[in-house]
């Protein structure tokens, strides 16, 4: 069981101008969303969570949301072409020109191939110098910790802040520290769906580790333990080398 690891260290803003694409890989519950928010704060680039975008579509009742809903509730992936189109639309927005964080995308080899082509062919992301290739960070976390994290997760429906009843509890039980909204449990954080999501991850997403390793883009970060230590290693992975 992980111990309580409430993060105390505020994120320091960076003055780096061009960050480029950052991809966060990892199993459900690996901490992609938690770390994405901290990366976004440090570098001033947007977090693009395909899970959040799909959930927004579901709550707005769009055609995409209707298509995605039952698959997400079963712990399966939404079809590649729908997700790629959604990501293309999001990347075309003005706030992505200095860089962006992809949280939960790509999730299949097809999505990764699509993304490589999209980044290569799209001048909006061209950097003044250096490579436009993404930095890919893989968070490795033990299976039992993933289960504990997912069953204990609570989210603020207003500001999106993520809590955990075991490891990152709010100051008042069930209430967001920031805006006092009542915290909610995600529909797909039910035991049976969690197991299916973890199976789906192993079958369809884990092959991406090799995909990016072979292209020499993978940075591996131990995603177990204190949030602040993981954040520090993540920032280092983003800033290392000749990419920035
Ligand atoms: P999505 O929303 O992306 O869910 P996921 O990948 O399953 O990831 P999670 O959000 O569950 O976990 P996380 O890694 O962000 O962890 P978090 O930071 O919240 O996708 C949902 C569904 O949408 C998919 O199943 C699929 O159907 C569909 N979908 C999405 N993208 C798709 C795509 N590209 N293609 C097709 N379909 C797609 O942390 C988890 C918990 O752990 C929290 O409670 C947190 O407080 C706690 N925690 C975090 N870090 C630590 C730490 N260091 N120590 C202890 N606790 C910690």
PDB file of C-alpha atoms and ligand atoms in Angstrom:
ATOM      1  CA  UNK A   1       0.000   0.000   0.000  1.00  0.00           C
ATOM      2  CA  UNK A   2       1.381   3.435  -0.915  1.00  0.00           C
ATOM      3  CA  UNK A   3       1.705   5.878   1.953  1.00  0.00           C
ATOM      4  CA  UNK A   4       0.093   9.317   2.056  1.00  0.00           C
ATOM      5  CA  UNK A   5       1.956  11.498  -0.381  1.00  0.00           C
ATOM      6  CA  UNK A   6       0.239  14.841  -0.497  1.00  0.00           C
ATOM      7  CA  UNK A   7       2.373  17.102  -2.622  1.00  0.00           C
ATOM      8  CA  UNK A   8       3.718  20.097  -0.699  1.00  0.00           C
ATOM      9  CA  UNK A   9       6.107  21.636  -3.195  1.00  0.00           C
ATOM     10  CA  UNK A  10       4.529  24.266  -5.455  1.00  0.00           C
ATOM     11  CA  UNK A  11       5.460  23.954  -9.127  1.00  0.00           C
ATOM     12  CA  UNK A  12       8.005  26.580 -10.222  1.00  0.00           C
ATOM     13  CA  UNK A  13       7.254  28.187 -13.589  1.00  0.00           C
ATOM     14  CA  UNK A  14       9.862  27.728 -16.315  1.00  0.00           C
ATOM     15  CA  UNK A  15      10.871  30.465 -18.785  1.00  0.00           C
ATOM     16  CA  UNK A  16      11.494  27.985 -21.612  1.00  0.00           C
ATOM     17  CA  UNK A  17       9.675  29.325 -24.671  1.00  0.00           C
ATOM     18  CA  UNK A  18       9.318  26.304 -26.940  1.00  0.00           C
ATOM     19  CA  UNK A  19       8.601  22.996 -25.300  1.00  0.00           C
ATOM     20  CA  UNK A  20       7.186  20.945 -28.198  1.00  0.00           C
ATOM     21  CA  UNK A  21       5.074  17.807 -27.890  1.00  0.00           C
ATOM     22  CA  UNK A  22       5.214  15.773 -24.674  1.00  0.00           C
ATOM     23  CA  UNK A  23       3.537  12.355 -24.572  1.00  0.00           C
ATOM     24  CA  UNK A  24       2.684  10.663 -21.278  1.00  0.00           C
ATOM     25  CA  UNK A  25       2.420   6.877 -21.454  1.00  0.00           C
ATOM     26  CA  UNK A  26       1.390   4.563 -18.651  1.00  0.00           C
ATOM     27  CA  UNK A  27      -1.287   2.193 -17.440  1.00  0.00           C
ATOM     28  CA  UNK A  28      -4.623   3.426 -16.091  1.00  0.00           C
ATOM     29  CA  UNK A  29      -3.806   4.973 -12.706  1.00  0.00           C
ATOM     30  CA  UNK A  30      -0.103   5.453 -13.478  1.00  0.00           C
ATOM     31  CA  UNK A  31      -0.396   9.178 -12.682  1.00  0.00           C
ATOM     32  CA  UNK A  32      -0.523  10.676 -16.196  1.00  0.00           C
ATOM     33  CA  UNK A  33      -3.265  13.163 -15.303  1.00  0.00           C
ATOM     34  CA  UNK A  34      -1.635  14.123 -11.999  1.00  0.00           C
ATOM     35  CA  UNK A  35       1.730  14.813 -13.657  1.00  0.00           C
ATOM     36  CA  UNK A  36       0.204  16.438 -16.765  1.00  0.00           C
ATOM     37  CA  UNK A  37      -1.343  19.163 -14.608  1.00  0.00           C
ATOM     38  CA  UNK A  38       2.046  19.914 -13.044  1.00  0.00           C
ATOM     39  CA  UNK A  39       3.837  19.969 -16.433  1.00  0.00           C
ATOM     40  CA  UNK A  40       1.168  22.329 -17.739  1.00  0.00           C
ATOM     41  CA  UNK A  41       1.693  24.649 -14.778  1.00  0.00           C
ATOM     42  CA  UNK A  42       5.475  24.686 -15.159  1.00  0.00           C
ATOM     43  CA  UNK A  43       5.721  25.233 -18.915  1.00  0.00           C
ATOM     44  CA  UNK A  44       2.413  26.994 -19.629  1.00  0.00           C
ATOM     45  CA  UNK A  45       1.362  24.468 -22.271  1.00  0.00           C
ATOM     46  CA  UNK A  46      -2.037  22.728 -22.397  1.00  0.00           C
ATOM     47  CA  UNK A  47      -2.838  19.259 -21.078  1.00  0.00           C
ATOM     48  CA  UNK A  48      -4.740  17.349 -23.737  1.00  0.00           C
ATOM     49  CA  UNK A  49      -6.375  14.362 -22.068  1.00  0.00           C
ATOM     50  CA  UNK A  50      -8.267  12.256 -24.576  1.00  0.00           C
ATOM     51  CA  UNK A  51     -10.191  10.655 -21.684  1.00  0.00           C
ATOM     52  CA  UNK A  52     -11.335  14.114 -20.484  1.00  0.00           C
ATOM     53  CA  UNK A  53     -12.230  15.211 -24.030  1.00  0.00           C
ATOM     54  CA  UNK A  54     -14.305  12.063 -24.528  1.00  0.00           C
ATOM     55  CA  UNK A  55     -16.031  12.504 -21.159  1.00  0.00           C
ATOM     56  CA  UNK A  56     -16.872  16.118 -22.131  1.00  0.00           C
ATOM     57  CA  UNK A  57     -18.390  14.822 -25.368  1.00  0.00           C
ATOM     58  CA  UNK A  58     -20.454  12.335 -23.386  1.00  0.00           C
ATOM     59  CA  UNK A  59     -21.786  15.018 -21.049  1.00  0.00           C
ATOM     60  CA  UNK A  60     -22.614  17.311 -23.999  1.00  0.00           C
ATOM     61  CA  UNK A  61     -24.380  14.403 -25.752  1.00  0.00           C
ATOM     62  CA  UNK A  62     -22.452  14.780 -29.037  1.00  0.00           C
ATOM     63  CA  UNK A  63     -22.389  12.046 -31.695  1.00  0.00           C
ATOM     64  CA  UNK A  64     -18.803  11.233 -30.662  1.00  0.00           C
ATOM     65  CA  UNK A  65     -19.884  11.004 -27.024  1.00  0.00           C
ATOM     66  CA  UNK A  66     -22.738   8.627 -27.899  1.00  0.00           C
ATOM     67  CA  UNK A  67     -20.337   6.445 -29.867  1.00  0.00           C
ATOM     68  CA  UNK A  68     -17.700   6.463 -27.093  1.00  0.00           C
ATOM     69  CA  UNK A  69     -19.899   6.007 -24.031  1.00  0.00           C
ATOM     70  CA  UNK A  70     -20.577   2.265 -24.001  1.00  0.00           C
ATOM     71  CA  UNK A  71     -16.999   1.404 -24.949  1.00  0.00           C
ATOM     72  CA  UNK A  72     -15.590   3.552 -22.144  1.00  0.00           C
ATOM     73  CA  UNK A  73     -18.026   2.056 -19.647  1.00  0.00           C
ATOM     74  CA  UNK A  74     -16.799  -1.410 -20.635  1.00  0.00           C
ATOM     75  CA  UNK A  75     -13.129  -0.391 -20.381  1.00  0.00           C
ATOM     76  CA  UNK A  76     -12.504  -0.750 -24.120  1.00  0.00           C
ATOM     77  CA  UNK A  77     -10.814   1.758 -26.406  1.00  0.00           C
ATOM     78  CA  UNK A  78     -12.723   4.171 -28.631  1.00  0.00           C
ATOM     79  CA  UNK A  79     -11.973   3.567 -32.367  1.00  0.00           C
ATOM     80  CA  UNK A  80      -8.700   5.080 -33.603  1.00  0.00           C
ATOM     81  CA  UNK A  81     -10.209   7.211 -36.369  1.00  0.00           C
ATOM     82  CA  UNK A  82     -12.622   8.958 -33.981  1.00  0.00           C
ATOM     83  CA  UNK A  83      -9.929   9.708 -31.423  1.00  0.00           C
ATOM     84  CA  UNK A  84      -7.386  10.876 -34.034  1.00  0.00           C
ATOM     85  CA  UNK A  85      -9.914  13.297 -35.526  1.00  0.00           C
ATOM     86  CA  UNK A  86     -10.700  14.660 -32.059  1.00  0.00           C
ATOM     87  CA  UNK A  87      -6.976  15.130 -31.333  1.00  0.00           C
ATOM     88  CA  UNK A  88      -6.362  16.815 -34.721  1.00  0.00           C
ATOM     89  CA  UNK A  89      -9.099  19.352 -33.941  1.00  0.00           C
ATOM     90  CA  UNK A  90      -7.640  20.054 -30.513  1.00  0.00           C
ATOM     91  CA  UNK A  91      -4.058  20.422 -31.788  1.00  0.00           C
ATOM     92  CA  UNK A  92      -5.211  22.992 -34.332  1.00  0.00           C
ATOM     93  CA  UNK A  93      -6.063  25.408 -31.526  1.00  0.00           C
ATOM     94  CA  UNK A  94      -3.805  28.381 -30.935  1.00  0.00           C
ATOM     95  CA  UNK A  95      -2.689  27.398 -27.430  1.00  0.00           C
ATOM     96  CA  UNK A  96      -0.754  24.399 -28.831  1.00  0.00           C
ATOM     97  CA  UNK A  97       1.867  26.310 -30.816  1.00  0.00           C
ATOM     98  CA  UNK A  98       4.530  26.347 -28.054  1.00  0.00           C
ATOM     99  CA  UNK A  99       3.925  22.726 -27.134  1.00  0.00           C
ATOM    100  CA  UNK A 100       1.326  20.475 -25.560  1.00  0.00           C
ATOM    101  CA  UNK A 101       1.004  17.439 -23.306  1.00  0.00           C
ATOM    102  CA  UNK A 102      -0.785  14.385 -24.639  1.00  0.00           C
ATOM    103  CA  UNK A 103      -2.246  12.465 -21.702  1.00  0.00           C
ATOM    104  CA  UNK A 104      -3.738   9.130 -22.776  1.00  0.00           C
ATOM    105  CA  UNK A 105      -2.876   9.488 -26.467  1.00  0.00           C
ATOM    106  CA  UNK A 106      -1.567   7.651 -28.422  1.00  0.00           C
ATOM    107  CA  UNK A 107      -2.885   4.370 -27.089  1.00  0.00           C
ATOM    108  CA  UNK A 108      -2.409   2.075 -30.062  1.00  0.00           C
ATOM    109  CA  UNK A 109       0.364   1.691 -32.623  1.00  0.00           C
ATOM    110  CA  UNK A 110      -2.041   3.048 -35.269  1.00  0.00           C
ATOM    111  CA  UNK A 111      -2.582   6.208 -33.230  1.00  0.00           C
ATOM    112  CA  UNK A 112       1.195   6.621 -32.783  1.00  0.00           C
ATOM    113  CA  UNK A 113       1.777   6.253 -36.537  1.00  0.00           C
ATOM    114  CA  UNK A 114      -0.981   8.771 -37.219  1.00  0.00           C
ATOM    115  CA  UNK A 115       0.552  11.222 -34.732  1.00  0.00           C
ATOM    116  CA  UNK A 116       4.037  10.937 -36.258  1.00  0.00           C
ATOM    117  CA  UNK A 117       2.631  11.809 -39.679  1.00  0.00           C
ATOM    118  CA  UNK A 118       0.481  14.588 -38.298  1.00  0.00           C
ATOM    119  CA  UNK A 119       3.377  16.251 -36.453  1.00  0.00           C
ATOM    120  CA  UNK A 120       5.728  15.884 -39.420  1.00  0.00           C
ATOM    121  CA  UNK A 121       3.252  17.394 -41.866  1.00  0.00           C
ATOM    122  CA  UNK A 122       1.957  20.227 -39.760  1.00  0.00           C
ATOM    123  CA  UNK A 123       3.952  23.435 -39.738  1.00  0.00           C
ATOM    124  CA  UNK A 124       2.107  24.903 -36.797  1.00  0.00           C
ATOM    125  CA  UNK A 125       4.280  22.742 -34.557  1.00  0.00           C
ATOM    126  CA  UNK A 126       7.550  23.407 -36.363  1.00  0.00           C
ATOM    127  CA  UNK A 127      10.210  24.501 -33.960  1.00  0.00           C
ATOM    128  CA  UNK A 128      12.640  27.317 -34.701  1.00  0.00           C
ATOM    129  CA  UNK A 129      15.500  24.859 -34.362  1.00  0.00           C
ATOM    130  CA  UNK A 130      15.930  21.253 -33.380  1.00  0.00           C
ATOM    131  CA  UNK A 131      13.540  18.410 -33.677  1.00  0.00           C
ATOM    132  CA  UNK A 132       9.771  18.415 -33.570  1.00  0.00           C
ATOM    133  CA  UNK A 133       9.814  14.819 -32.316  1.00  0.00           C
ATOM    134  CA  UNK A 134       7.903  14.297 -29.084  1.00  0.00           C
ATOM    135  CA  UNK A 135       9.464  13.484 -25.733  1.00  0.00           C
ATOM    136  CA  UNK A 136       7.707  10.325 -24.583  1.00  0.00           C
ATOM    137  CA  UNK A 137       7.614   9.638 -20.852  1.00  0.00           C
ATOM    138  CA  UNK A 138       6.554   6.234 -19.597  1.00  0.00           C
ATOM    139  CA  UNK A 139       5.428   5.981 -15.951  1.00  0.00           C
ATOM    140  CA  UNK A 140       6.001   2.476 -14.615  1.00  0.00           C
ATOM    141  CA  UNK A 141       3.852   1.496 -11.617  1.00  0.00           C
ATOM    142  CA  UNK A 142       3.241  -1.909  -9.991  1.00  0.00           C
ATOM    143  CA  UNK A 143      -0.077  -3.629 -10.697  1.00  0.00           C
ATOM    144  CA  UNK A 144      -1.314  -3.624  -7.063  1.00  0.00           C
ATOM    145  CA  UNK A 145      -0.558   0.067  -6.709  1.00  0.00           C
ATOM    146  CA  UNK A 146      -2.533   0.774  -9.868  1.00  0.00           C
ATOM    147  CA  UNK A 147      -5.543  -1.037  -8.405  1.00  0.00           C
ATOM    148  CA  UNK A 148      -5.296   0.891  -5.143  1.00  0.00           C
ATOM    149  CA  UNK A 149      -4.955   4.212  -6.948  1.00  0.00           C
ATOM    150  CA  UNK A 150      -7.912   3.626  -9.261  1.00  0.00           C
ATOM    151  CA  UNK A 151     -10.308   2.394  -6.586  1.00  0.00           C
ATOM    152  CA  UNK A 152      -9.383   5.374  -4.350  1.00  0.00           C
ATOM    153  CA  UNK A 153      -9.500   8.093  -7.006  1.00  0.00           C
ATOM    154  CA  UNK A 154     -11.909  11.009  -6.632  1.00  0.00           C
ATOM    155  CA  UNK A 155     -12.101  13.944  -9.039  1.00  0.00           C
ATOM    156  CA  UNK A 156     -13.440  17.479  -8.778  1.00  0.00           C
ATOM    157  CA  UNK A 157     -16.087  17.937 -11.519  1.00  0.00           C
ATOM    158  CA  UNK A 158     -15.488  21.719 -11.501  1.00  0.00           C
ATOM    159  CA  UNK A 159     -11.694  22.244 -11.596  1.00  0.00           C
ATOM    160  CA  UNK A 160     -10.567  18.712 -12.560  1.00  0.00           C
ATOM    161  CA  UNK A 161      -8.225  18.311  -9.585  1.00  0.00           C
ATOM    162  CA  UNK A 162      -7.482  14.648  -8.848  1.00  0.00           C
ATOM    163  CA  UNK A 163      -7.488  13.226  -5.301  1.00  0.00           C
ATOM    164  CA  UNK A 164      -7.069   9.793  -3.763  1.00  0.00           C
ATOM    165  CA  UNK A 165      -8.756   8.671  -0.566  1.00  0.00           C
ATOM    166  CA  UNK A 166      -5.660   6.635   0.360  1.00  0.00           C
ATOM    167  CA  UNK A 167      -2.749   8.731  -0.833  1.00  0.00           C
ATOM    168  CA  UNK A 168      -3.911  12.270  -1.698  1.00  0.00           C
ATOM    169  CA  UNK A 169      -7.052  12.944   0.348  1.00  0.00           C
ATOM    170  CA  UNK A 170      -8.753  16.342   0.305  1.00  0.00           C
ATOM    171  CA  UNK A 171      -8.617  18.401   3.514  1.00  0.00           C
ATOM    172  CA  UNK A 172     -12.345  17.735   4.070  1.00  0.00           C
ATOM    173  CA  UNK A 173     -13.628  14.302   3.064  1.00  0.00           C
ATOM    174  CA  UNK A 174     -15.491  14.356  -0.264  1.00  0.00           C
ATOM    175  CA  UNK A 175     -14.948  18.087  -0.897  1.00  0.00           C
ATOM    176  CA  UNK A 176     -12.529  19.823  -3.301  1.00  0.00           C
ATOM    177  CA  UNK A 177      -9.877  21.927  -1.503  1.00  0.00           C
ATOM    178  CA  UNK A 178      -9.938  24.522  -4.271  1.00  0.00           C
ATOM    179  CA  UNK A 179     -13.611  25.215  -5.016  1.00  0.00           C
ATOM    180  CA  UNK A 180     -15.567  23.173  -2.419  1.00  0.00           C
ATOM    181  CA  UNK A 181     -17.372  21.084  -5.098  1.00  0.00           C
ATOM    182  CA  UNK A 182     -18.490  17.588  -4.096  1.00  0.00           C
ATOM    183  CA  UNK A 183     -15.922  15.088  -5.413  1.00  0.00           C
ATOM    184  CA  UNK A 184     -17.059  12.334  -7.785  1.00  0.00           C
ATOM    185  CA  UNK A 185     -15.926   8.795  -8.629  1.00  0.00           C
ATOM    186  CA  UNK A 186     -15.415   8.076 -12.330  1.00  0.00           C
ATOM    187  CA  UNK A 187     -17.853   5.557 -13.811  1.00  0.00           C
ATOM    188  CA  UNK A 188     -15.014   3.426 -15.159  1.00  0.00           C
ATOM    189  CA  UNK A 189     -13.339   3.186 -11.729  1.00  0.00           C
ATOM    190  CA  UNK A 190     -15.570   0.180 -10.847  1.00  0.00           C
ATOM    191  CA  UNK A 191     -13.614  -3.002 -10.030  1.00  0.00           C
ATOM    192  CA  UNK A 192     -14.750  -5.006 -13.093  1.00  0.00           C
ATOM    193  CA  UNK A 193     -14.105  -2.106 -15.497  1.00  0.00           C
ATOM    194  CA  UNK A 194     -10.700  -1.390 -13.929  1.00  0.00           C
ATOM    195  CA  UNK A 195      -9.607  -4.977 -14.650  1.00  0.00           C
ATOM    196  CA  UNK A 196     -10.760  -4.673 -18.259  1.00  0.00           C
ATOM    197  CA  UNK A 197      -8.945  -1.328 -18.683  1.00  0.00           C
ATOM    198  CA  UNK A 198      -5.732  -2.868 -17.374  1.00  0.00           C
ATOM    199  CA  UNK A 199      -6.129  -5.807 -19.777  1.00  0.00           C
ATOM    200  CA  UNK A 200      -6.798  -3.451 -22.683  1.00  0.00           C
ATOM    201  CA  UNK A 201      -3.694  -1.470 -21.730  1.00  0.00           C
ATOM    202  CA  UNK A 202      -1.453  -4.550 -21.772  1.00  0.00           C
ATOM    203  CA  UNK A 203      -2.760  -5.744 -25.116  1.00  0.00           C
ATOM    204  CA  UNK A 204      -3.085  -2.521 -27.064  1.00  0.00           C
ATOM    205  CA  UNK A 205      -1.004   0.221 -25.422  1.00  0.00           C
ATOM    206  CA  UNK A 206       2.037  -1.513 -23.941  1.00  0.00           C
ATOM    207  CA  UNK A 207       3.462  -2.193 -27.445  1.00  0.00           C
ATOM    208  CA  UNK A 208       3.972   1.585 -27.703  1.00  0.00           C
ATOM    209  CA  UNK A 209       6.831   1.342 -25.222  1.00  0.00           C
ATOM    210  CA  UNK A 210       8.824  -0.592 -27.819  1.00  0.00           C
ATOM    211  CA  UNK A 211       7.560   1.626 -30.627  1.00  0.00           C
ATOM    212  CA  UNK A 212       9.069   4.708 -28.991  1.00  0.00           C
ATOM    213  CA  UNK A 213      12.113   2.907 -27.595  1.00  0.00           C
ATOM    214  CA  UNK A 214      13.083   1.794 -31.097  1.00  0.00           C
ATOM    215  CA  UNK A 215      12.813   5.415 -32.241  1.00  0.00           C
ATOM    216  CA  UNK A 216      15.017   6.494 -29.326  1.00  0.00           C
ATOM    217  CA  UNK A 217      12.392   8.791 -27.869  1.00  0.00           C
ATOM    218  CA  UNK A 218      11.407   6.934 -24.709  1.00  0.00           C
ATOM    219  CA  UNK A 219      12.234   8.266 -21.226  1.00  0.00           C
ATOM    220  CA  UNK A 220      11.274   5.913 -18.410  1.00  0.00           C
ATOM    221  CA  UNK A 221      10.278   7.316 -15.019  1.00  0.00           C
ATOM    222  CA  UNK A 222       9.499   5.228 -11.928  1.00  0.00           C
ATOM    223  CA  UNK A 223       5.870   6.233 -11.310  1.00  0.00           C
ATOM    224  CA  UNK A 224       5.652   4.659  -7.817  1.00  0.00           C
ATOM    225  CA  UNK A 225       6.153   6.711  -4.648  1.00  0.00           C
ATOM    226  CA  UNK A 226       6.030  10.430  -3.951  1.00  0.00           C
ATOM    227  CA  UNK A 227       4.388  12.722  -6.501  1.00  0.00           C
ATOM    228  CA  UNK A 228       7.055  15.425  -6.071  1.00  0.00           C
ATOM    229  CA  UNK A 229       9.928  13.042  -6.876  1.00  0.00           C
ATOM    230  CA  UNK A 230       8.119  11.820  -9.989  1.00  0.00           C
ATOM    231  CA  UNK A 231       7.447  15.415 -11.041  1.00  0.00           C
ATOM    232  CA  UNK A 232      11.128  16.345 -10.642  1.00  0.00           C
ATOM    233  CA  UNK A 233      12.219  13.378 -12.801  1.00  0.00           C
ATOM    234  CA  UNK A 234       9.563  14.227 -15.375  1.00  0.00           C
ATOM    235  CA  UNK A 235      10.752  17.840 -15.680  1.00  0.00           C
ATOM    236  CA  UNK A 236      14.314  16.574 -16.045  1.00  0.00           C
ATOM    237  CA  UNK A 237      13.262  14.180 -18.822  1.00  0.00           C
ATOM    238  CA  UNK A 238      11.567  17.048 -20.671  1.00  0.00           C
ATOM    239  CA  UNK A 239      14.543  19.398 -20.313  1.00  0.00           C
ATOM    240  CA  UNK A 240      17.337  16.889 -20.886  1.00  0.00           C
ATOM    241  CA  UNK A 241      19.391  16.586 -24.034  1.00  0.00           C
ATOM    242  CA  UNK A 242      19.386  18.861 -27.045  1.00  0.00           C
ATOM    243  CA  UNK A 243      15.671  19.032 -27.501  1.00  0.00           C
ATOM    244  CA  UNK A 244      15.165  22.421 -25.802  1.00  0.00           C
TER     245      UNK A 244
HETATM  246  P1  LIG B   1      -8.402   8.020 -19.506  1.00  0.00           P
HETATM  247  O1  LIG B   1      -9.251   9.050 -18.906  1.00  0.00           O
HETATM  248  O2  LIG B   1      -7.205   8.416 -20.286  1.00  0.00           O
HETATM  249  O3  LIG B   1      -8.009   6.979 -18.361  1.00  0.00           O
HETATM  250  P2  LIG B   1      -6.699   6.073 -18.149  1.00  0.00           P
HETATM  251  O4  LIG B   1      -5.671   6.034 -19.175  1.00  0.00           O
HETATM  252  O5  LIG B   1      -7.301   4.777 -17.784  1.00  0.00           O
HETATM  253  O6  LIG B   1      -5.920   6.790 -17.086  1.00  0.00           O
HETATM  254  P3  LIG B   1      -6.449   7.335 -15.784  1.00  0.00           P
HETATM  255  O7  LIG B   1      -7.061   8.693 -15.983  1.00  0.00           O
HETATM  256  O8  LIG B   1      -7.326   6.289 -15.115  1.00  0.00           O
HETATM  257  O9  LIG B   1      -5.143   7.392 -14.879  1.00  0.00           O
HETATM  258  P4  LIG B   1      -3.936   8.406 -14.849  1.00  0.00           P
HETATM  259  O10 LIG B   1      -2.718   7.718 -15.345  1.00  0.00           O
HETATM  260  O11 LIG B   1      -4.281   9.724 -15.469  1.00  0.00           O
HETATM  261  O12 LIG B   1      -3.786   8.547 -13.282  1.00  0.00           O
HETATM  262  P5  LIG B   1      -4.213   9.754 -12.313  1.00  0.00           P
HETATM  263  O13 LIG B   1      -3.224  10.864 -12.385  1.00  0.00           O
HETATM  264  O14 LIG B   1      -5.655  10.086 -12.461  1.00  0.00           O
HETATM  265  O15 LIG B   1      -9.261   7.089 -20.493  1.00  0.00           O
HETATM  266  C1  LIG B   1     -10.545   6.623 -20.117  1.00  0.00           C
HETATM  267  C2  LIG B   1     -11.162   5.858 -21.281  1.00  0.00           C
HETATM  268  O16 LIG B   1     -11.318   6.738 -22.415  1.00  0.00           O
HETATM  269  C3  LIG B   1     -10.352   4.677 -21.826  1.00  0.00           C
HETATM  270  O17 LIG B   1     -10.585   3.501 -21.077  1.00  0.00           O
HETATM  271  C4  LIG B   1     -10.873   4.595 -23.262  1.00  0.00           C
HETATM  272  O18 LIG B   1     -12.120   3.958 -23.306  1.00  0.00           O
HETATM  273  C5  LIG B   1     -11.079   6.056 -23.643  1.00  0.00           C
HETATM  274  N1  LIG B   1      -9.871   6.636 -24.279  1.00  0.00           N
HETATM  275  C6  LIG B   1      -9.095   7.636 -23.779  1.00  0.00           C
HETATM  276  N2  LIG B   1      -8.068   7.902 -24.617  1.00  0.00           N
HETATM  277  C7  LIG B   1      -8.208   7.065 -25.662  1.00  0.00           C
HETATM  278  C8  LIG B   1      -7.443   6.854 -26.839  1.00  0.00           C
HETATM  279  N3  LIG B   1      -6.327   7.547 -27.093  1.00  0.00           N
HETATM  280  N4  LIG B   1      -7.869   5.900 -27.713  1.00  0.00           N
HETATM  281  C9  LIG B   1      -8.994   5.188 -27.482  1.00  0.00           C
HETATM  282  N5  LIG B   1      -9.749   5.336 -26.382  1.00  0.00           N
HETATM  283  C10 LIG B   1      -9.365   6.264 -25.474  1.00  0.00           C
HETATM  284  O19 LIG B   1      -3.975   9.034 -10.895  1.00  0.00           O
HETATM  285  C11 LIG B   1      -4.786   7.946 -10.489  1.00  0.00           C
HETATM  286  C12 LIG B   1      -4.966   8.005  -8.960  1.00  0.00           C
HETATM  287  O20 LIG B   1      -3.696   7.794  -8.339  1.00  0.00           O
HETATM  288  C13 LIG B   1      -5.466   9.350  -8.433  1.00  0.00           C
HETATM  289  O21 LIG B   1      -6.340   9.116  -7.370  1.00  0.00           O
HETATM  290  C14 LIG B   1      -4.191  10.075  -7.937  1.00  0.00           C
HETATM  291  O22 LIG B   1      -4.475  10.940  -6.874  1.00  0.00           O
HETATM  292  C15 LIG B   1      -3.336   8.890  -7.484  1.00  0.00           C
HETATM  293  N6  LIG B   1      -1.901   9.127  -7.675  1.00  0.00           N
HETATM  294  C16 LIG B   1      -1.285   9.731  -8.738  1.00  0.00           C
HETATM  295  N7  LIG B   1       0.043   9.733  -8.579  1.00  0.00           N
HETATM  296  C17 LIG B   1       0.274   9.081  -7.393  1.00  0.00           C
HETATM  297  C18 LIG B   1       1.442   8.742  -6.674  1.00  0.00           C
HETATM  298  N8  LIG B   1       2.668   9.073  -7.132  1.00  0.00           N
HETATM  299  N9  LIG B   1       1.314   8.051  -5.535  1.00  0.00           N
HETATM  300  C19 LIG B   1       0.091   7.717  -5.057  1.00  0.00           C
HETATM  301  N10 LIG B   1      -1.073   8.034  -5.661  1.00  0.00           N
HETATM  302  C20 LIG B   1      -0.969   8.699  -6.829  1.00  0.00           C
END
